[in-house]
PDB file of C-alpha atoms in Angstrom:
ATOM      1  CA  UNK A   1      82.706  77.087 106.240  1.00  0.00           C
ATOM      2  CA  UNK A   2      83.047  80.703 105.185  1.00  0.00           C
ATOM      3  CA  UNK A   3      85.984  81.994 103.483  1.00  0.00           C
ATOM      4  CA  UNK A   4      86.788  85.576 105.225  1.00  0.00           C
ATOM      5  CA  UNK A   5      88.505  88.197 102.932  1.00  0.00           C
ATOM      6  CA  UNK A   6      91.666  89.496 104.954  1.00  0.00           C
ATOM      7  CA  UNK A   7      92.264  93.106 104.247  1.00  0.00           C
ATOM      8  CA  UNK A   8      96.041  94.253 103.897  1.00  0.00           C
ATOM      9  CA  UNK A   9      96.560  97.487 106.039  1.00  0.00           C
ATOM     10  CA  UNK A  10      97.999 100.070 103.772  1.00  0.00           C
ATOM     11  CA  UNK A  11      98.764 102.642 106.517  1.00  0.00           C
ATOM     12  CA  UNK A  12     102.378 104.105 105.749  1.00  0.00           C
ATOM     13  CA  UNK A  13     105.625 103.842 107.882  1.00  0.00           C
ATOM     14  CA  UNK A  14     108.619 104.884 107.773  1.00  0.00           C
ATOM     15  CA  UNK A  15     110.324 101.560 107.386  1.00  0.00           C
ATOM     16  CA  UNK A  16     107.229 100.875 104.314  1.00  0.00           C
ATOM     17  CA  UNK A  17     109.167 104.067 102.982  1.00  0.00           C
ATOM     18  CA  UNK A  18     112.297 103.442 102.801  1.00  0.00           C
ATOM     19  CA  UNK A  19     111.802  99.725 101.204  1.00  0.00           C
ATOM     20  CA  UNK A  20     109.001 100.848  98.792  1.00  0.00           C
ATOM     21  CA  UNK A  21     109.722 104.000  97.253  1.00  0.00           C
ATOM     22  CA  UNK A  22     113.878 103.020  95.393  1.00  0.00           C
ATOM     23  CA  UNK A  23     111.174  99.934  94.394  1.00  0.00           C
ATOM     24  CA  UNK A  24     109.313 102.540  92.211  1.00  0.00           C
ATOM     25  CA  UNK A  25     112.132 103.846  90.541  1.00  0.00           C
ATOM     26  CA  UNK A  26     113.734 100.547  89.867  1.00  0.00           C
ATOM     27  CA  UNK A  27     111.545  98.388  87.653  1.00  0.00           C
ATOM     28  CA  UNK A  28     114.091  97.790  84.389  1.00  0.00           C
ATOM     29  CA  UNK A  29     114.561 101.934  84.347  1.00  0.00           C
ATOM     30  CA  UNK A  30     110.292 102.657  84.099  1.00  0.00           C
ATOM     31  CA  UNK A  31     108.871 103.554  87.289  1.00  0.00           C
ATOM     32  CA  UNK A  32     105.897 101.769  88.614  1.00  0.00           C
ATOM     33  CA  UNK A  33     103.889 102.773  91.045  1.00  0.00           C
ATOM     34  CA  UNK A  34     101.463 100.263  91.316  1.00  0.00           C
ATOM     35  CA  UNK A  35     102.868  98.909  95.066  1.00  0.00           C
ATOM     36  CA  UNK A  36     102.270 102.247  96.290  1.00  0.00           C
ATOM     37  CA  UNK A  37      99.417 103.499  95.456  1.00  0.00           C
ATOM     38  CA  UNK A  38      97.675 102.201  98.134  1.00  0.00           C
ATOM     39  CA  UNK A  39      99.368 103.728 100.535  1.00  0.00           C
ATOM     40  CA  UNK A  40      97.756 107.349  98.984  1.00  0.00           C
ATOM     41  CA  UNK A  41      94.397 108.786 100.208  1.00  0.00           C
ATOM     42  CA  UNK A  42      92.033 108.847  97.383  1.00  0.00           C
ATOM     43  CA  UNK A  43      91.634 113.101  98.461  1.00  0.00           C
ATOM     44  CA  UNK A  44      95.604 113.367  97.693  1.00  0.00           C
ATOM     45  CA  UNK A  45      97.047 116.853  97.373  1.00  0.00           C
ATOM     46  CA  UNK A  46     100.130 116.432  95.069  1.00  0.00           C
ATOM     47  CA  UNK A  47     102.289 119.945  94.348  1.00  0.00           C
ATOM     48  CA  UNK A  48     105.736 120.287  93.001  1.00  0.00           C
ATOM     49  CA  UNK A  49     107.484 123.255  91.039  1.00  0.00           C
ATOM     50  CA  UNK A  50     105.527 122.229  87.795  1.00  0.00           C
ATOM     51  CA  UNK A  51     101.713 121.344  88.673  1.00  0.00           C
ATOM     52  CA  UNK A  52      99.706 121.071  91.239  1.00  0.00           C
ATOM     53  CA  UNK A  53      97.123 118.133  92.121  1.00  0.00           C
ATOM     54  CA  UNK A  54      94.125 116.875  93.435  1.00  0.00           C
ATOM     55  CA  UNK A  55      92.708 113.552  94.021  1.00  0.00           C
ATOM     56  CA  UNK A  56      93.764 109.677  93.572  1.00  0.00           C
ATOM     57  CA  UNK A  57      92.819 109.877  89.750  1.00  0.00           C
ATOM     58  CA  UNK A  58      94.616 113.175  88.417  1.00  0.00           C
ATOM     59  CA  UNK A  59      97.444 111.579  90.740  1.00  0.00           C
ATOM     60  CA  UNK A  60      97.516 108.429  88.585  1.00  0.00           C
ATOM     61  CA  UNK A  61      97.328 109.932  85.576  1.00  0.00           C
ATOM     62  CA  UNK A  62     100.511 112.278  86.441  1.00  0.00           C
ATOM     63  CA  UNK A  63     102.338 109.266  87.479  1.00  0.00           C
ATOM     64  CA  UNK A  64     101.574 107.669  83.661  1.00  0.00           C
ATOM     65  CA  UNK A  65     102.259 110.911  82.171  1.00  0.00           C
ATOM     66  CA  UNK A  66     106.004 110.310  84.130  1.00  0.00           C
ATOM     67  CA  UNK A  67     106.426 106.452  82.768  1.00  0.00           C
ATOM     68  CA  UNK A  68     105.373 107.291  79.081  1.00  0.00           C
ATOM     69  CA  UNK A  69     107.811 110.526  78.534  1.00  0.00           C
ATOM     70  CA  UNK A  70     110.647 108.795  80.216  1.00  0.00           C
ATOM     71  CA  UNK A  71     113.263 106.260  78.695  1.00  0.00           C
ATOM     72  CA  UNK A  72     114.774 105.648  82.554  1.00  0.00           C
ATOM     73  CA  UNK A  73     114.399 106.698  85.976  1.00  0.00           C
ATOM     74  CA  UNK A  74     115.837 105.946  88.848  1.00  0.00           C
ATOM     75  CA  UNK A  75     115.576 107.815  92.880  1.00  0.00           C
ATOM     76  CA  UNK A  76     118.322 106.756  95.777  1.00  0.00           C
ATOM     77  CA  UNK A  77     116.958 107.875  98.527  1.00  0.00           C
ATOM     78  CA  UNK A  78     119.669 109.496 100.434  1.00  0.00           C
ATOM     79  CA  UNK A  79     118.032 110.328 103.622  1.00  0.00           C
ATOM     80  CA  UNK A  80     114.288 109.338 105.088  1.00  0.00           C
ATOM     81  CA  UNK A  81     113.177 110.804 108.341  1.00  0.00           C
ATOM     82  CA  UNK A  82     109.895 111.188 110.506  1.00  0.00           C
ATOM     83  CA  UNK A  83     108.454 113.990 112.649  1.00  0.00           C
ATOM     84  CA  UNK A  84     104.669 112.978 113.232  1.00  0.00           C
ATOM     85  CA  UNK A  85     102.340 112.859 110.614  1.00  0.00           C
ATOM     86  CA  UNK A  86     105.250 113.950 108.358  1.00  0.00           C
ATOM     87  CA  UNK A  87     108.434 111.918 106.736  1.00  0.00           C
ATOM     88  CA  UNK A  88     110.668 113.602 104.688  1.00  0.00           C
ATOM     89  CA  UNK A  89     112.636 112.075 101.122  1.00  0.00           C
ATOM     90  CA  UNK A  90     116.153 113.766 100.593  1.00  0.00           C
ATOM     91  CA  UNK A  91     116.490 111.921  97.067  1.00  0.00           C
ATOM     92  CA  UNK A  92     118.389 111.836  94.243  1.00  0.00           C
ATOM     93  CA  UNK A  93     116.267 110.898  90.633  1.00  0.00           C
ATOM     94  CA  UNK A  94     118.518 110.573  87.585  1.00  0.00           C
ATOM     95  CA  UNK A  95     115.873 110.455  84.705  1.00  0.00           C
ATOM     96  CA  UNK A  96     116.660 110.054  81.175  1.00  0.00           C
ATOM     97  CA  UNK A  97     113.993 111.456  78.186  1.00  0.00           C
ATOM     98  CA  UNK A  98     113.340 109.831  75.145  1.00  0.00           C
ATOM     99  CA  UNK A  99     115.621 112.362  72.909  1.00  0.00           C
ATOM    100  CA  UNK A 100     118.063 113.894  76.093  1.00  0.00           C
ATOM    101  CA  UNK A 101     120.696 112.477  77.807  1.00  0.00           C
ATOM    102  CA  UNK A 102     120.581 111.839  81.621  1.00  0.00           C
ATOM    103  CA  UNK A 103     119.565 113.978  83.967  1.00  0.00           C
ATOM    104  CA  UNK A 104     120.260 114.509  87.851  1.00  0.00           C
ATOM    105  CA  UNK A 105     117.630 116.077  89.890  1.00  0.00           C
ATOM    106  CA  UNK A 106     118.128 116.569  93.517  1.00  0.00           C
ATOM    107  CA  UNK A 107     115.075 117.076  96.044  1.00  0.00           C
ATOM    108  CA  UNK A 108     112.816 116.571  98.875  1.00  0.00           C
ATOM    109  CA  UNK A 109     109.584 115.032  99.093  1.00  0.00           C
ATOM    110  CA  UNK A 110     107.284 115.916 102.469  1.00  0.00           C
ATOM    111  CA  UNK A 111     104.571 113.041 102.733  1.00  0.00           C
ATOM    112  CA  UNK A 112     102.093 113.734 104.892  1.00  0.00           C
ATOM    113  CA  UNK A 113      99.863 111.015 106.381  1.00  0.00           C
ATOM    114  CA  UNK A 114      96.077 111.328 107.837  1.00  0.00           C
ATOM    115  CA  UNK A 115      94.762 109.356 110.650  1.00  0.00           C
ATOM    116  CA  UNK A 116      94.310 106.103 108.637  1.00  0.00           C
ATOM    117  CA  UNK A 117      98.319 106.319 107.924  1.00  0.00           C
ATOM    118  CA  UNK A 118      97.607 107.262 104.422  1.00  0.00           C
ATOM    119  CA  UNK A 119      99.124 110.024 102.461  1.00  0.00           C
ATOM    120  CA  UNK A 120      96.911 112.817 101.910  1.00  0.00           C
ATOM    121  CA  UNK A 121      99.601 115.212 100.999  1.00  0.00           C
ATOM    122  CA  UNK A 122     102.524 115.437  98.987  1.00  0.00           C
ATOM    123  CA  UNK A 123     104.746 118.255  98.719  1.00  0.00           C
ATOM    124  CA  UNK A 124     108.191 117.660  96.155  1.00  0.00           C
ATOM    125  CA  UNK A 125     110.610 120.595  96.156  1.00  0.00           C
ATOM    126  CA  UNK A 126     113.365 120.589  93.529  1.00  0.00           C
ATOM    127  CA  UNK A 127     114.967 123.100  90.939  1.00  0.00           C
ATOM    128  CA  UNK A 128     114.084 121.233  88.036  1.00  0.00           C
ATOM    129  CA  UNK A 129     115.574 123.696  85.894  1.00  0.00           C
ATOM    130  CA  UNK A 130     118.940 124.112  87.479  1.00  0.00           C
ATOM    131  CA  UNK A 131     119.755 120.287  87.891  1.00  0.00           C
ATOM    132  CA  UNK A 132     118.754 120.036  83.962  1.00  0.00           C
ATOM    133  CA  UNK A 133     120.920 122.655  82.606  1.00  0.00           C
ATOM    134  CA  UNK A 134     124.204 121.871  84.924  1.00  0.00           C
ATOM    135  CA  UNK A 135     123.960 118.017  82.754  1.00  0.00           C
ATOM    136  CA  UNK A 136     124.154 120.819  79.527  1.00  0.00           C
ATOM    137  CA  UNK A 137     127.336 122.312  78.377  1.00  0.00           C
ATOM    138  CA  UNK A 138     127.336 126.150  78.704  1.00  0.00           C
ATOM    139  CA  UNK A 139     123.766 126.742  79.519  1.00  0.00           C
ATOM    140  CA  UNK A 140     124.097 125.409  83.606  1.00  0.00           C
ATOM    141  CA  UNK A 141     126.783 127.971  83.991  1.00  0.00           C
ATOM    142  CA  UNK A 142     124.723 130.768  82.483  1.00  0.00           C
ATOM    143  CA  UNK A 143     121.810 129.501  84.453  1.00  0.00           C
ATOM    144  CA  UNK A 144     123.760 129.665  87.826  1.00  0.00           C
ATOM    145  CA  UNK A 145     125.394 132.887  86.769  1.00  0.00           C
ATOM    146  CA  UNK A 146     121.894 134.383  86.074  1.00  0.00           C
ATOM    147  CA  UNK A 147     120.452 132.982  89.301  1.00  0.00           C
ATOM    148  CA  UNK A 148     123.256 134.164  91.289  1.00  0.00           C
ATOM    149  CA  UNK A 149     122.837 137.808  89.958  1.00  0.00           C
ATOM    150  CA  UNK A 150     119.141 137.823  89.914  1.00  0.00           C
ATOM    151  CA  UNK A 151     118.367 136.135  93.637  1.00  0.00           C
ATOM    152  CA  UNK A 152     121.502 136.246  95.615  1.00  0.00           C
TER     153      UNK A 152
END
């Protein structure tokens, strides 16, 4: 008799969504990504205020780069929502560096999946500044003031 290799189907949902991704943030305060991973297209396009990627390796390697410089991390995802090809993360990440206290970030991811269900875009939109210096006495007032003056 010959043993047949199942394949597991790795094509995202939004239910696969909302029970993997708090999973990645949650593993004793490091972030793993390991269980999703294979729900990314190996031609992922990754941008966010800071850098811009492509492909399933540079995409690893930015997601190490996150584990190694932080001491914790955790995302609630507040609200999760689909419109085609598209589902959308309203999240909140609280990550903590090795030498700073906690941090807040608020955002919103766009995941965008091809026809296999896998994501071959990621967009993450956040003011990384801003949510870092309100957790900082003196400067997140400045920083608001300045932004307020400057933008609007």
């Amino acid at each position: 008799m010959e043993e047949q290799k199942i394949k597991k189907d790795f094509k995202l949902t939004l239910e696969i969504v909302k029970e993997l991704w708090t999973k990645t943030y949650s593993t004793d305060g490091k972030p793993d990504w390991s269980h999703i991973l294979p729900y990314y297209d190996d031609d992922i396009y990754f941008r966010d205020s800071i850098q811009e990627i492509k492909g399933i390796d540079e995409f690893k390697k930015m997601t190490e780069r996150l584990t190694k410089r932080s001491k914790d991390l955790n995302m609630k995802l507040v609200k999760v929502v689909q419109n085609g090809n598209d589902i959308f993360l309203e999240w909140e990440m609280t990550i903590s560096y090795k030498k700073y206290p906690s941090s807040k970030l608020y955002g919103l991811s766009r995941l965008t999946t091809n026809d296999k269900g896998k994501i071959i875009e990621q967009r993450d939109y956040y003011d990384l500044w801003g949510d870092i210096f309100d957790n900082i006495p003196y400067w997140g007032k400045q920083y608001r003031k300045f932004m307020k003056r400057k933008f609007g």
